[in-house]
Amino acid sequence: MKVRRTERFPTEGPNALWQVYRTVNRWKAVRNFVFIQISRYCPSLPVKNWIYRHVLGMKVGKHTSFALMVMVDVFFPEKISVGDNSIIGYNSTILAHEYLIHEYRLGPVSIGRNVMIGANCTILPGVTIGDFAVVGAGAVVHKDVEPYSFVAGNPLQVIRPGNGQEPGSPD
């Protein structure tokens, strides 16, 4: 398995989440939380994408769709990029951070173009999901996903490896 691309930051004392405001400005976290909650319930895709791009600093492609209840990283949304014409399914979570007992980790999340993320997926920090990939509902994406492949499950399994062609195209 390829190791996720995360930076590790050791902490001392209580677990790293107790020290969160040493790593991120509390007002940034509050502002992000409010705008993410608005976006989670907003029925307008252009409004959601405007908030993600202009308020949260995410890179969001044209015609990208975030379904109802998608939860993006509250502390580091600027580390998330999603390509053109991708869909992030209902109630999915995209994380760019992990707060653990003795350390926290940060890593960019890159989701390619024409990607389909099913409902209730969790995407962990430091992963790349290639163009035209499909992630089945309920998957936990803890490693990179090759372009054109279909993955699902927890643990993540490759159902159909990428062959460099758009699904449904002739071989």
PDB file of N, CA and C in Angstrom, residues 17-53:
ATOM      1  N   LEU A  17      -6.055  16.701  19.676  1.00  0.00           N
ATOM      2  CA  LEU A  17      -7.280  17.466  19.458  1.00  0.00           C
ATOM      3  C   LEU A  17      -7.502  18.500  20.569  1.00  0.00           C
ATOM      4  N   TRP A  18      -7.046  18.216  21.772  1.00  0.00           N
ATOM      5  CA  TRP A  18      -7.135  19.200  22.852  1.00  0.00           C
ATOM      6  C   TRP A  18      -6.276  20.420  22.558  1.00  0.00           C
ATOM      7  N   GLN A  19      -5.337  20.268  21.649  1.00  0.00           N
ATOM      8  CA  GLN A  19      -4.412  21.347  21.320  1.00  0.00           C
ATOM      9  C   GLN A  19      -4.716  21.979  19.968  1.00  0.00           C
ATOM     10  N   VAL A  20      -5.910  21.746  19.453  1.00  0.00           N
ATOM     11  CA  VAL A  20      -6.263  22.157  18.093  1.00  0.00           C
ATOM     12  C   VAL A  20      -6.046  23.649  17.854  1.00  0.00           C
ATOM     13  N   TYR A  21      -6.332  24.493  18.841  1.00  0.00           N
ATOM     14  CA  TYR A  21      -6.224  25.930  18.595  1.00  0.00           C
ATOM     15  C   TYR A  21      -4.790  26.442  18.670  1.00  0.00           C
ATOM     16  N   ARG A  22      -3.842  25.537  18.910  1.00  0.00           N
ATOM     17  CA  ARG A  22      -2.431  25.880  18.705  1.00  0.00           C
ATOM     18  C   ARG A  22      -2.051  25.681  17.248  1.00  0.00           C
ATOM     19  N   THR A  23      -2.876  24.926  16.507  1.00  0.00           N
ATOM     20  CA  THR A  23      -2.562  24.599  15.112  1.00  0.00           C
ATOM     21  C   THR A  23      -3.429  25.343  14.108  1.00  0.00           C
ATOM     22  N   VAL A  24      -4.562  25.848  14.547  1.00  0.00           N
ATOM     23  CA  VAL A  24      -5.456  26.573  13.639  1.00  0.00           C
ATOM     24  C   VAL A  24      -6.123  27.706  14.423  1.00  0.00           C
ATOM     25  N   ASN A  25      -6.278  28.833  13.779  1.00  0.00           N
ATOM     26  CA  ASN A  25      -6.908  29.983  14.406  1.00  0.00           C
ATOM     27  C   ASN A  25      -8.368  29.671  14.729  1.00  0.00           C
ATOM     28  N   ARG A  26      -8.777  29.906  15.967  1.00  0.00           N
ATOM     29  CA  ARG A  26     -10.143  29.554  16.385  1.00  0.00           C
ATOM     30  C   ARG A  26     -11.206  30.310  15.604  1.00  0.00           C
ATOM     31  N   TRP A  27     -10.923  31.567  15.202  1.00  0.00           N
ATOM     32  CA  TRP A  27     -11.920  32.326  14.446  1.00  0.00           C
ATOM     33  C   TRP A  27     -12.060  31.798  13.025  1.00  0.00           C
ATOM     34  N   LYS A  28     -10.940  31.328  12.461  1.00  0.00           N
ATOM     35  CA  LYS A  28     -11.002  30.672  11.156  1.00  0.00           C
ATOM     36  C   LYS A  28     -11.879  29.422  11.260  1.00  0.00           C
ATOM     37  N   ALA A  29     -11.690  28.645  12.308  1.00  0.00           N
ATOM     38  CA  ALA A  29     -12.478  27.420  12.492  1.00  0.00           C
ATOM     39  C   ALA A  29     -13.968  27.734  12.649  1.00  0.00           C
ATOM     40  N   VAL A  30     -14.293  28.762  13.418  1.00  0.00           N
ATOM     41  CA  VAL A  30     -15.700  29.137  13.613  1.00  0.00           C
ATOM     42  C   VAL A  30     -16.305  29.617  12.293  1.00  0.00           C
ATOM     43  N   ARG A  31     -15.602  30.510  11.598  1.00  0.00           N
ATOM     44  CA  ARG A  31     -16.090  31.008  10.306  1.00  0.00           C
ATOM     45  C   ARG A  31     -16.290  29.856   9.328  1.00  0.00           C
ATOM     46  N   ASN A  32     -15.287  28.976   9.211  1.00  0.00           N
ATOM     47  CA  ASN A  32     -15.391  27.835   8.301  1.00  0.00           C
ATOM     48  C   ASN A  32     -16.572  26.946   8.669  1.00  0.00           C
ATOM     49  N   PHE A  33     -16.735  26.682   9.949  1.00  0.00           N
ATOM     50  CA  PHE A  33     -17.837  25.832  10.396  1.00  0.00           C
ATOM     51  C   PHE A  33     -19.190  26.412   9.976  1.00  0.00           C
ATOM     52  N   VAL A  34     -19.375  27.701  10.186  1.00  0.00           N
ATOM     53  CA  VAL A  34     -20.644  28.344   9.822  1.00  0.00           C
ATOM     54  C   VAL A  34     -20.892  28.226   8.318  1.00  0.00           C
ATOM     55  N   PHE A  35     -19.878  28.539   7.502  1.00  0.00           N
ATOM     56  CA  PHE A  35     -20.081  28.480   6.048  1.00  0.00           C
ATOM     57  C   PHE A  35     -20.218  27.047   5.532  1.00  0.00           C
ATOM     58  N   ILE A  36     -19.529  26.108   6.162  1.00  0.00           N
ATOM     59  CA  ILE A  36     -19.699  24.705   5.764  1.00  0.00           C
ATOM     60  C   ILE A  36     -21.110  24.236   6.088  1.00  0.00           C
ATOM     61  N   GLN A  37     -21.637  24.637   7.242  1.00  0.00           N
ATOM     62  CA  GLN A  37     -23.007  24.240   7.589  1.00  0.00           C
ATOM     63  C   GLN A  37     -24.020  24.841   6.615  1.00  0.00           C
ATOM     64  N   ILE A  38     -23.816  26.083   6.228  1.00  0.00           N
ATOM     65  CA  ILE A  38     -24.696  26.693   5.223  1.00  0.00           C
ATOM     66  C   ILE A  38     -24.619  25.883   3.928  1.00  0.00           C
ATOM     67  N   SER A  39     -23.410  25.546   3.498  1.00  0.00           N
ATOM     68  CA  SER A  39     -23.221  24.796   2.253  1.00  0.00           C
ATOM     69  C   SER A  39     -23.822  23.400   2.319  1.00  0.00           C
ATOM     70  N   ARG A  40     -23.756  22.765   3.463  1.00  0.00           N
ATOM     71  CA  ARG A  40     -24.281  21.397   3.594  1.00  0.00           C
ATOM     72  C   ARG A  40     -25.774  21.326   3.274  1.00  0.00           C
ATOM     73  N   TYR A  41     -26.514  22.391   3.611  1.00  0.00           N
ATOM     74  CA  TYR A  41     -27.969  22.394   3.429  1.00  0.00           C
ATOM     75  C   TYR A  41     -28.425  23.203   2.218  1.00  0.00           C
ATOM     76  N   CYS A  42     -27.511  23.931   1.598  1.00  0.00           N
ATOM     77  CA  CYS A  42     -27.864  24.806   0.487  1.00  0.00           C
ATOM     78  C   CYS A  42     -28.244  23.986  -0.748  1.00  0.00           C
ATOM     79  N   PRO A  43     -29.409  24.255  -1.351  1.00  0.00           N
ATOM     80  CA  PRO A  43     -29.798  23.496  -2.545  1.00  0.00           C
ATOM     81  C   PRO A  43     -29.153  23.993  -3.839  1.00  0.00           C
ATOM     82  N   SER A  44     -28.494  25.140  -3.805  1.00  0.00           N
ATOM     83  CA  SER A  44     -27.924  25.730  -5.016  1.00  0.00           C
ATOM     84  C   SER A  44     -26.462  25.321  -5.184  1.00  0.00           C
ATOM     85  N   LEU A  45     -26.170  24.552  -6.236  1.00  0.00           N
ATOM     86  CA  LEU A  45     -24.790  24.136  -6.490  1.00  0.00           C
ATOM     87  C   LEU A  45     -23.869  25.318  -6.775  1.00  0.00           C
ATOM     88  N   PRO A  46     -24.286  26.321  -7.571  1.00  0.00           N
ATOM     89  CA  PRO A  46     -23.388  27.474  -7.782  1.00  0.00           C
ATOM     90  C   PRO A  46     -23.061  28.229  -6.482  1.00  0.00           C
ATOM     91  N   VAL A  47     -24.035  28.348  -5.593  1.00  0.00           N
ATOM     92  CA  VAL A  47     -23.785  29.035  -4.320  1.00  0.00           C
ATOM     93  C   VAL A  47     -22.800  28.228  -3.474  1.00  0.00           C
ATOM     94  N   LYS A  48     -23.014  26.918  -3.387  1.00  0.00           N
ATOM     95  CA  LYS A  48     -22.079  26.066  -2.644  1.00  0.00           C
ATOM     96  C   LYS A  48     -20.662  26.231  -3.188  1.00  0.00           C
ATOM     97  N   ASN A  49     -20.519  26.119  -4.499  1.00  0.00           N
ATOM     98  CA  ASN A  49     -19.187  26.206  -5.091  1.00  0.00           C
ATOM     99  C   ASN A  49     -18.561  27.570  -4.859  1.00  0.00           C
ATOM    100  N   TRP A  50     -19.362  28.641  -4.877  1.00  0.00           N
ATOM    101  CA  TRP A  50     -18.840  29.975  -4.589  1.00  0.00           C
ATOM    102  C   TRP A  50     -18.292  30.030  -3.160  1.00  0.00           C
ATOM    103  N   ILE A  51     -19.035  29.496  -2.214  1.00  0.00           N
ATOM    104  CA  ILE A  51     -18.574  29.473  -0.815  1.00  0.00           C
ATOM    105  C   ILE A  51     -17.283  28.670  -0.698  1.00  0.00           C
ATOM    106  N   TYR A  52     -17.256  27.486  -1.311  1.00  0.00           N
ATOM    107  CA  TYR A  52     -16.050  26.653  -1.232  1.00  0.00           C
ATOM    108  C   TYR A  52     -14.840  27.373  -1.817  1.00  0.00           C
ATOM    109  N   ARG A  53     -15.026  28.033  -2.956  1.00  0.00           N
ATOM    110  CA  ARG A  53     -13.903  28.704  -3.619  1.00  0.00           C
ATOM    111  C   ARG A  53     -13.489  29.989  -2.912  1.00  0.00           C
TER     112      ARG A  53
END
